[in-house]
Amino acid sequence: MSIKIIKSCYACDSSPTSREHVPPKCLFPTELGINLRKNLITVPSCDKHNGKKSDDDEFLLASLAGIIGCNNIGMLHKFTKVDRAISRSGGRLLKKVLKIQEIKSHKLANGDIVDVAWGKPDLERLNNSFALIGRGLYFHELGERFKGKVICEIVYVPINDRGRTGYREFAVDQIQKELSGTSVKGENPDVFQWVIGPKDPSGACCGRIVFYGNLAVYLAFIPESFQEEDYLNLYDISKSVSKPVYIQKDGKRYRIN
Ligand SMILES: [Zn+2]
């Protein structure tokens, strides 16, 4: 019998200096009188990939808790922890979460007026955070660091472009199919659920992470050796074609331009 000793960070070759929670511990509320921190996942991490040290954890919390689509746990968490963090930072945190932001008065169904922050989410930073969570889960599940690219589809953020919408629909359908035989995990399902699918012969695999009941992100793990240009280029090429371009798969057509 051999024991595999892992000496590197979950996301890079550096030596680990601490353990990182996957996803960040701050997403799991403590103030609601129920235990929502059952068996949280941790992985070895270097300083650079520890979200607590880089303030990515705070960014992710403010980007997820309380946004439209959250269950009650996510909403309640926002009204306690996130709002406190935002007022402590004097609005700086909100500026980090939303690229362009303004505060608008919004009338609720009961007639109350509340202030709501509007703006574009910082998608690049969000993508980066979700990809790191994917790497952490992969490490936890498969006992090794994933070497390659992690692509995220943040499906709770709407897109305006029709071709991109069709392409997302295609990607999500394929990932759902890949994951259909794999069981969903997460001991605090109201906060976080996850599934990492089996590796295919090329070394690629898929995953799905869901925050606060409804906020889903689909993940594709593309190994270094993989020729992803083949299908990514089809989407890029379709944008410059004036006729409709479709992907036909499993009896369904997806328009991608
Ligand atoms: Zn690292």
PDB file of C-alpha atoms and ligand atoms in Angstrom:
ATOM      1  CA  MET A   1       0.000   0.000   0.000  1.00  0.00           C
ATOM      2  CA  SER A   2       1.303   3.445  -0.823  1.00  0.00           C
ATOM      3  CA  ILE A   3       0.299   6.655   0.839  1.00  0.00           C
ATOM      4  CA  LYS A   4       0.206   9.687  -1.406  1.00  0.00           C
ATOM      5  CA  ILE A   5       1.528  12.774   0.325  1.00  0.00           C
ATOM      6  CA  ILE A   6       0.360  16.001  -1.237  1.00  0.00           C
ATOM      7  CA  LYS A   7       2.764  18.820  -0.621  1.00  0.00           C
ATOM      8  CA  SER A   8       1.374  21.541  -2.847  1.00  0.00           C
ATOM      9  CA  CYS A   9      -1.380  24.149  -2.703  1.00  0.00           C
ATOM     10  CA  TYR A  10      -4.752  23.075  -4.207  1.00  0.00           C
ATOM     11  CA  ALA A  11      -4.314  25.600  -7.031  1.00  0.00           C
ATOM     12  CA  CYS A  12      -0.572  25.889  -7.742  1.00  0.00           C
ATOM     13  CA  ASP A  13       2.857  24.339  -7.139  1.00  0.00           C
ATOM     14  CA  SER A  14       3.678  26.471  -4.078  1.00  0.00           C
ATOM     15  CA  SER A  15       3.994  24.985  -0.610  1.00  0.00           C
ATOM     16  CA  PRO A  16       0.846  25.344   1.458  1.00  0.00           C
ATOM     17  CA  THR A  17       0.913  27.777   4.382  1.00  0.00           C
ATOM     18  CA  SER A  18      -2.653  27.251   5.627  1.00  0.00           C
ATOM     19  CA  ARG A  19      -5.915  25.503   4.864  1.00  0.00           C
ATOM     20  CA  GLU A  20      -8.530  27.199   2.694  1.00  0.00           C
ATOM     21  CA  HIS A  21     -12.290  26.664   3.092  1.00  0.00           C
ATOM     22  CA  VAL A  22     -14.083  25.608  -0.086  1.00  0.00           C
ATOM     23  CA  PRO A  23     -16.258  27.591  -0.540  1.00  0.00           C
ATOM     24  CA  PRO A  24     -15.341  30.415   1.919  1.00  0.00           C
ATOM     25  CA  LYS A  25     -16.524  29.889   5.483  1.00  0.00           C
ATOM     26  CA  CYS A  26     -18.147  33.341   5.624  1.00  0.00           C
ATOM     27  CA  LEU A  27     -20.871  32.183   3.197  1.00  0.00           C
ATOM     28  CA  PHE A  28     -22.206  29.848   5.899  1.00  0.00           C
ATOM     29  CA  PRO A  29     -24.268  31.852   8.416  1.00  0.00           C
ATOM     30  CA  THR A  30     -23.856  31.420  12.172  1.00  0.00           C
ATOM     31  CA  GLU A  31     -26.417  33.983  13.297  1.00  0.00           C
ATOM     32  CA  LEU A  32     -29.609  32.124  12.368  1.00  0.00           C
ATOM     33  CA  GLY A  33     -29.754  29.718  15.306  1.00  0.00           C
ATOM     34  CA  ILE A  34     -29.216  26.593  13.194  1.00  0.00           C
ATOM     35  CA  ASN A  35     -25.990  24.765  12.460  1.00  0.00           C
ATOM     36  CA  LEU A  36     -25.117  25.586   8.844  1.00  0.00           C
ATOM     37  CA  ARG A  37     -21.408  24.780   9.193  1.00  0.00           C
ATOM     38  CA  LYS A  38     -21.525  21.003   9.216  1.00  0.00           C
ATOM     39  CA  ASN A  39     -18.300  19.374   7.964  1.00  0.00           C
ATOM     40  CA  LEU A  40     -17.007  22.278   5.877  1.00  0.00           C
ATOM     41  CA  ILE A  41     -14.414  21.342   3.276  1.00  0.00           C
ATOM     42  CA  THR A  42     -10.821  22.558   3.572  1.00  0.00           C
ATOM     43  CA  VAL A  43      -7.816  22.095   1.291  1.00  0.00           C
ATOM     44  CA  PRO A  44      -4.108  23.040   1.665  1.00  0.00           C
ATOM     45  CA  SER A  45      -3.430  26.505   0.261  1.00  0.00           C
ATOM     46  CA  CYS A  46      -0.615  28.963  -0.365  1.00  0.00           C
ATOM     47  CA  ASP A  47      -1.055  32.619   0.642  1.00  0.00           C
ATOM     48  CA  LYS A  48      -1.962  33.719  -2.880  1.00  0.00           C
ATOM     49  CA  HIS A  49      -4.823  31.224  -3.185  1.00  0.00           C
ATOM     50  CA  ASN A  50      -6.230  31.802   0.278  1.00  0.00           C
ATOM     51  CA  GLY A  51      -9.311  33.983  -0.208  1.00  0.00           C
ATOM     52  CA  LYS A  52      -9.302  35.247   3.349  1.00  0.00           C
ATOM     53  CA  LYS A  53      -5.900  36.813   2.837  1.00  0.00           C
ATOM     54  CA  SER A  54      -6.749  38.349  -0.543  1.00  0.00           C
ATOM     55  CA  ASP A  55     -10.257  39.582   0.500  1.00  0.00           C
ATOM     56  CA  ASP A  56     -11.830  37.478  -2.265  1.00  0.00           C
ATOM     57  CA  ASP A  57     -14.018  35.818   0.388  1.00  0.00           C
ATOM     58  CA  GLU A  58     -15.626  39.117   1.308  1.00  0.00           C
ATOM     59  CA  PHE A  59     -16.117  39.921  -2.375  1.00  0.00           C
ATOM     60  CA  LEU A  60     -17.816  36.578  -3.016  1.00  0.00           C
ATOM     61  CA  LEU A  61     -20.073  36.867   0.017  1.00  0.00           C
ATOM     62  CA  ALA A  62     -21.285  40.320  -1.026  1.00  0.00           C
ATOM     63  CA  SER A  63     -21.739  39.071  -4.623  1.00  0.00           C
ATOM     64  CA  LEU A  64     -23.942  36.112  -3.629  1.00  0.00           C
ATOM     65  CA  ALA A  65     -25.855  36.673  -0.395  1.00  0.00           C
ATOM     66  CA  GLY A  66     -29.026  38.659  -0.861  1.00  0.00           C
ATOM     67  CA  ILE A  67     -29.095  38.772  -4.638  1.00  0.00           C
ATOM     68  CA  ILE A  68     -32.307  37.974  -6.514  1.00  0.00           C
ATOM     69  CA  GLY A  69     -32.824  34.203  -6.637  1.00  0.00           C
ATOM     70  CA  CYS A  70     -31.398  33.484  -3.175  1.00  0.00           C
ATOM     71  CA  ASN A  71     -33.368  31.349  -0.746  1.00  0.00           C
ATOM     72  CA  ASN A  72     -34.332  32.717   2.698  1.00  0.00           C
ATOM     73  CA  ILE A  73     -31.014  31.682   4.244  1.00  0.00           C
ATOM     74  CA  GLY A  74     -29.100  33.765   1.688  1.00  0.00           C
ATOM     75  CA  MET A  75     -31.449  36.722   2.176  1.00  0.00           C
ATOM     76  CA  LEU A  76     -31.207  36.634   5.978  1.00  0.00           C
ATOM     77  CA  HIS A  77     -27.442  36.315   5.785  1.00  0.00           C
ATOM     78  CA  LYS A  78     -27.288  39.448   3.655  1.00  0.00           C
ATOM     79  CA  PHE A  79     -29.350  41.502   6.057  1.00  0.00           C
ATOM     80  CA  THR A  80     -27.017  40.661   8.891  1.00  0.00           C
ATOM     81  CA  LYS A  81     -23.472  39.963   7.784  1.00  0.00           C
ATOM     82  CA  VAL A  82     -23.258  41.565   4.341  1.00  0.00           C
ATOM     83  CA  ASP A  83     -24.971  44.813   5.227  1.00  0.00           C
ATOM     84  CA  ARG A  84     -22.704  45.144   8.260  1.00  0.00           C
ATOM     85  CA  ALA A  85     -19.630  44.516   6.113  1.00  0.00           C
ATOM     86  CA  ILE A  86     -20.784  47.061   3.533  1.00  0.00           C
ATOM     87  CA  SER A  87     -21.436  49.775   6.094  1.00  0.00           C
ATOM     88  CA  ARG A  88     -18.090  49.021   7.803  1.00  0.00           C
ATOM     89  CA  SER A  89     -16.256  49.469   4.509  1.00  0.00           C
ATOM     90  CA  GLY A  90     -18.066  52.740   3.764  1.00  0.00           C
ATOM     91  CA  GLY A  91     -19.363  51.504   0.403  1.00  0.00           C
ATOM     92  CA  ARG A  92     -15.981  50.327  -0.861  1.00  0.00           C
ATOM     93  CA  LEU A  93     -17.128  46.713  -0.756  1.00  0.00           C
ATOM     94  CA  LEU A  94     -20.111  47.488  -2.954  1.00  0.00           C
ATOM     95  CA  LYS A  95     -17.828  49.178  -5.466  1.00  0.00           C
ATOM     96  CA  LYS A  96     -15.777  45.988  -5.623  1.00  0.00           C
ATOM     97  CA  VAL A  97     -18.820  43.799  -6.219  1.00  0.00           C
ATOM     98  CA  LEU A  98     -20.452  45.970  -8.856  1.00  0.00           C
ATOM     99  CA  LYS A  99     -18.339  47.523 -11.582  1.00  0.00           C
ATOM    100  CA  ILE A 100     -20.709  50.359 -12.396  1.00  0.00           C
ATOM    101  CA  GLN A 101     -22.946  51.153  -9.523  1.00  0.00           C
ATOM    102  CA  GLU A 102     -25.642  53.505  -8.434  1.00  0.00           C
ATOM    103  CA  ILE A 103     -28.145  53.473  -5.615  1.00  0.00           C
ATOM    104  CA  LYS A 104     -31.794  53.659  -6.661  1.00  0.00           C
ATOM    105  CA  SER A 105     -34.925  53.843  -4.548  1.00  0.00           C
ATOM    106  CA  HIS A 106     -37.065  50.793  -5.117  1.00  0.00           C
ATOM    107  CA  LYS A 107     -40.705  50.390  -4.073  1.00  0.00           C
ATOM    108  CA  LEU A 108     -41.612  47.019  -2.543  1.00  0.00           C
ATOM    109  CA  ALA A 109     -45.010  45.342  -3.002  1.00  0.00           C
ATOM    110  CA  ASN A 110     -46.103  46.535   0.466  1.00  0.00           C
ATOM    111  CA  GLY A 111     -45.330  50.144  -0.436  1.00  0.00           C
ATOM    112  CA  ASP A 112     -42.063  50.436   1.510  1.00  0.00           C
ATOM    113  CA  ILE A 113     -39.221  52.249  -0.213  1.00  0.00           C
ATOM    114  CA  VAL A 114     -35.786  50.637   0.042  1.00  0.00           C
ATOM    115  CA  ASP A 115     -32.395  51.589  -1.405  1.00  0.00           C
ATOM    116  CA  VAL A 116     -31.088  49.043  -3.893  1.00  0.00           C
ATOM    117  CA  ALA A 117     -27.655  48.927  -5.488  1.00  0.00           C
ATOM    118  CA  TRP A 118     -27.713  48.537  -9.264  1.00  0.00           C
ATOM    119  CA  GLY A 119     -24.798  47.797 -11.479  1.00  0.00           C
ATOM    120  CA  LYS A 120     -22.879  45.271 -13.472  1.00  0.00           C
ATOM    121  CA  PRO A 121     -21.377  42.419 -11.453  1.00  0.00           C
ATOM    122  CA  ASP A 122     -17.587  42.184 -11.692  1.00  0.00           C
ATOM    123  CA  LEU A 123     -17.766  39.048 -13.826  1.00  0.00           C
ATOM    124  CA  GLU A 124     -14.055  38.596 -14.294  1.00  0.00           C
ATOM    125  CA  ARG A 125     -13.450  38.481 -10.580  1.00  0.00           C
ATOM    126  CA  LEU A 126     -16.508  36.271 -10.036  1.00  0.00           C
ATOM    127  CA  ASN A 127     -15.307  33.836 -12.698  1.00  0.00           C
ATOM    128  CA  ASN A 128     -11.946  33.687 -11.007  1.00  0.00           C
ATOM    129  CA  SER A 129     -13.524  33.008  -7.589  1.00  0.00           C
ATOM    130  CA  PHE A 130     -15.780  30.233  -8.922  1.00  0.00           C
ATOM    131  CA  ALA A 131     -12.912  28.621 -10.849  1.00  0.00           C
ATOM    132  CA  LEU A 132     -10.876  28.488  -7.615  1.00  0.00           C
ATOM    133  CA  ILE A 133     -13.812  26.891  -5.772  1.00  0.00           C
ATOM    134  CA  GLY A 134     -13.958  24.339  -8.611  1.00  0.00           C
ATOM    135  CA  ARG A 135     -10.228  23.618  -8.188  1.00  0.00           C
ATOM    136  CA  GLY A 136     -10.685  23.215  -4.437  1.00  0.00           C
ATOM    137  CA  LEU A 137     -13.558  20.740  -4.853  1.00  0.00           C
ATOM    138  CA  TYR A 138     -11.645  18.823  -7.499  1.00  0.00           C
ATOM    139  CA  PHE A 139      -8.676  18.542  -5.115  1.00  0.00           C
ATOM    140  CA  HIS A 140     -10.962  17.428  -2.282  1.00  0.00           C
ATOM    141  CA  GLU A 141     -12.806  14.877  -4.426  1.00  0.00           C
ATOM    142  CA  LEU A 142      -9.971  13.436  -6.503  1.00  0.00           C
ATOM    143  CA  GLY A 143      -7.020  13.955  -4.166  1.00  0.00           C
ATOM    144  CA  GLU A 144      -4.929  15.761  -6.762  1.00  0.00           C
ATOM    145  CA  ARG A 145      -4.479  19.226  -8.170  1.00  0.00           C
ATOM    146  CA  PHE A 146      -6.252  19.909 -11.457  1.00  0.00           C
ATOM    147  CA  LYS A 147      -3.815  21.010 -14.152  1.00  0.00           C
ATOM    148  CA  GLY A 148      -5.576  22.904 -16.891  1.00  0.00           C
ATOM    149  CA  LYS A 149      -8.252  25.528 -17.367  1.00  0.00           C
ATOM    150  CA  VAL A 150     -11.545  25.821 -15.463  1.00  0.00           C
ATOM    151  CA  ILE A 151     -14.351  27.482 -17.439  1.00  0.00           C
ATOM    152  CA  CYS A 152     -17.419  28.803 -15.602  1.00  0.00           C
ATOM    153  CA  GLU A 153     -20.982  29.429 -16.773  1.00  0.00           C
ATOM    154  CA  ILE A 154     -22.606  31.677 -14.188  1.00  0.00           C
ATOM    155  CA  VAL A 155     -26.180  30.885 -15.148  1.00  0.00           C
ATOM    156  CA  TYR A 156     -27.871  33.152 -12.613  1.00  0.00           C
ATOM    157  CA  VAL A 157     -26.363  36.191 -14.363  1.00  0.00           C
ATOM    158  CA  PRO A 158     -28.467  36.863 -17.481  1.00  0.00           C
ATOM    159  CA  ILE A 159     -26.853  37.571 -20.853  1.00  0.00           C
ATOM    160  CA  ASN A 160     -28.316  39.832 -23.524  1.00  0.00           C
ATOM    161  CA  ASP A 161     -26.628  38.342 -26.569  1.00  0.00           C
ATOM    162  CA  ARG A 162     -28.791  35.741 -28.348  1.00  0.00           C
ATOM    163  CA  GLY A 163     -25.905  33.624 -29.662  1.00  0.00           C
ATOM    164  CA  ARG A 164     -24.203  33.567 -26.292  1.00  0.00           C
ATOM    165  CA  THR A 165     -27.522  32.543 -24.701  1.00  0.00           C
ATOM    166  CA  GLY A 166     -27.866  29.640 -27.157  1.00  0.00           C
ATOM    167  CA  TYR A 167     -24.297  28.600 -26.545  1.00  0.00           C
ATOM    168  CA  ARG A 168     -24.835  28.675 -22.769  1.00  0.00           C
ATOM    169  CA  GLU A 169     -27.949  26.537 -23.153  1.00  0.00           C
ATOM    170  CA  PHE A 170     -25.933  24.025 -25.174  1.00  0.00           C
ATOM    171  CA  ALA A 171     -23.076  23.952 -22.648  1.00  0.00           C
ATOM    172  CA  VAL A 172     -25.407  23.575 -19.648  1.00  0.00           C
ATOM    173  CA  ASP A 173     -27.390  20.750 -21.307  1.00  0.00           C
ATOM    174  CA  GLN A 174     -24.161  18.864 -22.020  1.00  0.00           C
ATOM    175  CA  ILE A 175     -22.876  19.312 -18.470  1.00  0.00           C
ATOM    176  CA  GLN A 176     -26.252  18.258 -16.964  1.00  0.00           C
ATOM    177  CA  LYS A 177     -26.079  15.079 -19.012  1.00  0.00           C
ATOM    178  CA  GLU A 178     -22.503  14.377 -17.896  1.00  0.00           C
ATOM    179  CA  LEU A 179     -23.500  14.840 -14.260  1.00  0.00           C
ATOM    180  CA  SER A 180     -26.791  12.951 -14.337  1.00  0.00           C
ATOM    181  CA  GLY A 181     -25.324   9.780 -12.796  1.00  0.00           C
ATOM    182  CA  THR A 182     -23.284  11.505 -10.071  1.00  0.00           C
ATOM    183  CA  SER A 183     -24.777  12.321  -6.690  1.00  0.00           C
ATOM    184  CA  VAL A 184     -25.036  15.859  -5.383  1.00  0.00           C
ATOM    185  CA  LYS A 185     -23.048  16.591  -2.212  1.00  0.00           C
ATOM    186  CA  GLY A 186     -22.997  19.268   0.471  1.00  0.00           C
ATOM    187  CA  GLU A 187     -23.900  18.823   4.121  1.00  0.00           C
ATOM    188  CA  ASN A 188     -25.420  22.304   4.378  1.00  0.00           C
ATOM    189  CA  PRO A 189     -27.577  22.225   1.230  1.00  0.00           C
ATOM    190  CA  ASP A 190     -29.409  25.485   1.963  1.00  0.00           C
ATOM    191  CA  VAL A 191     -26.054  27.246   1.657  1.00  0.00           C
ATOM    192  CA  PHE A 192     -24.026  25.156  -0.776  1.00  0.00           C
ATOM    193  CA  GLN A 193     -24.376  22.037  -2.903  1.00  0.00           C
ATOM    194  CA  TRP A 194     -21.860  20.634  -5.339  1.00  0.00           C
ATOM    195  CA  VAL A 195     -21.158  17.847  -7.746  1.00  0.00           C
ATOM    196  CA  ILE A 196     -17.968  16.983  -9.618  1.00  0.00           C
ATOM    197  CA  GLY A 197     -18.498  14.461 -12.398  1.00  0.00           C
ATOM    198  CA  PRO A 198     -16.253  11.561 -13.360  1.00  0.00           C
ATOM    199  CA  LYS A 199     -13.244  12.226 -15.587  1.00  0.00           C
ATOM    200  CA  ASP A 200     -13.699  11.227 -19.213  1.00  0.00           C
ATOM    201  CA  PRO A 201     -10.879   9.387 -21.079  1.00  0.00           C
ATOM    202  CA  SER A 202      -9.331  12.728 -22.150  1.00  0.00           C
ATOM    203  CA  GLY A 203      -9.073  13.844 -18.505  1.00  0.00           C
ATOM    204  CA  ALA A 204     -11.853  16.437 -18.780  1.00  0.00           C
ATOM    205  CA  CYS A 205     -14.719  16.617 -16.317  1.00  0.00           C
ATOM    206  CA  CYS A 206     -17.637  18.819 -15.351  1.00  0.00           C
ATOM    207  CA  GLY A 207     -19.133  20.192 -12.195  1.00  0.00           C
ATOM    208  CA  ARG A 208     -21.949  22.241 -10.774  1.00  0.00           C
ATOM    209  CA  ILE A 209     -21.972  24.417  -7.656  1.00  0.00           C
ATOM    210  CA  VAL A 210     -25.164  25.925  -6.223  1.00  0.00           C
ATOM    211  CA  PHE A 211     -25.288  28.664  -3.596  1.00  0.00           C
ATOM    212  CA  TYR A 212     -28.314  29.504  -1.430  1.00  0.00           C
ATOM    213  CA  GLY A 213     -30.639  27.033  -3.130  1.00  0.00           C
ATOM    214  CA  ASN A 214     -30.730  28.533  -6.603  1.00  0.00           C
ATOM    215  CA  LEU A 215     -27.590  30.360  -7.680  1.00  0.00           C
ATOM    216  CA  ALA A 216     -25.984  27.835 -10.012  1.00  0.00           C
ATOM    217  CA  VAL A 217     -22.593  27.908 -11.711  1.00  0.00           C
ATOM    218  CA  TYR A 218     -21.544  25.199 -14.164  1.00  0.00           C
ATOM    219  CA  LEU A 219     -17.889  24.244 -14.421  1.00  0.00           C
ATOM    220  CA  ALA A 220     -15.871  22.609 -17.180  1.00  0.00           C
ATOM    221  CA  PHE A 221     -12.398  21.287 -16.323  1.00  0.00           C
ATOM    222  CA  ILE A 222     -10.328  21.386 -19.504  1.00  0.00           C
ATOM    223  CA  PRO A 223      -6.989  19.560 -19.179  1.00  0.00           C
ATOM    224  CA  GLU A 224      -3.797  21.101 -20.583  1.00  0.00           C
ATOM    225  CA  SER A 225      -3.645  18.464 -23.327  1.00  0.00           C
ATOM    226  CA  PHE A 226      -7.157  19.120 -24.601  1.00  0.00           C
ATOM    227  CA  GLN A 227      -7.855  20.690 -28.007  1.00  0.00           C
ATOM    228  CA  GLU A 228     -10.697  22.953 -26.961  1.00  0.00           C
ATOM    229  CA  GLU A 229     -10.258  25.245 -29.988  1.00  0.00           C
ATOM    230  CA  ASP A 230     -12.398  22.874 -32.008  1.00  0.00           C
ATOM    231  CA  TYR A 231     -15.632  23.846 -30.383  1.00  0.00           C
ATOM    232  CA  LEU A 232     -14.767  27.273 -29.042  1.00  0.00           C
ATOM    233  CA  ASN A 233     -13.861  28.501 -32.508  1.00  0.00           C
ATOM    234  CA  LEU A 234     -17.232  27.464 -33.863  1.00  0.00           C
ATOM    235  CA  TYR A 235     -18.856  29.943 -31.516  1.00  0.00           C
ATOM    236  CA  ASP A 236     -16.398  32.708 -32.463  1.00  0.00           C
ATOM    237  CA  ILE A 237     -16.752  32.039 -36.202  1.00  0.00           C
ATOM    238  CA  SER A 238     -20.552  32.042 -35.951  1.00  0.00           C
ATOM    239  CA  LYS A 239     -20.511  35.640 -34.716  1.00  0.00           C
ATOM    240  CA  SER A 240     -19.189  36.902 -38.059  1.00  0.00           C
ATOM    241  CA  VAL A 241     -21.693  34.901 -40.148  1.00  0.00           C
ATOM    242  CA  SER A 242     -24.893  36.637 -41.207  1.00  0.00           C
ATOM    243  CA  LYS A 243     -26.930  33.426 -41.544  1.00  0.00           C
ATOM    244  CA  PRO A 244     -28.130  31.601 -38.395  1.00  0.00           C
ATOM    245  CA  VAL A 245     -25.617  29.012 -37.147  1.00  0.00           C
ATOM    246  CA  TYR A 246     -26.800  26.036 -35.118  1.00  0.00           C
ATOM    247  CA  ILE A 247     -25.247  23.234 -33.094  1.00  0.00           C
ATOM    248  CA  GLN A 248     -27.304  20.076 -33.548  1.00  0.00           C
ATOM    249  CA  LYS A 249     -26.963  17.597 -30.693  1.00  0.00           C
ATOM    250  CA  ASP A 250     -29.167  14.820 -29.297  1.00  0.00           C
ATOM    251  CA  GLY A 251     -32.174  15.900 -31.321  1.00  0.00           C
ATOM    252  CA  LYS A 252     -31.966  19.507 -30.166  1.00  0.00           C
ATOM    253  CA  ARG A 253     -30.837  22.591 -32.074  1.00  0.00           C
ATOM    254  CA  TYR A 254     -29.014  25.467 -30.411  1.00  0.00           C
ATOM    255  CA  ARG A 255     -28.676  28.740 -32.272  1.00  0.00           C
ATOM    256  CA  ILE A 256     -25.264  30.188 -31.429  1.00  0.00           C
ATOM    257  CA  ASN A 257     -25.204  33.514 -33.295  1.00  0.00           C
TER     258      ASN A 257
HETATM  259 ZN    ZN B   1      -1.431  28.435  -4.597  1.00  0.00          ZN
END
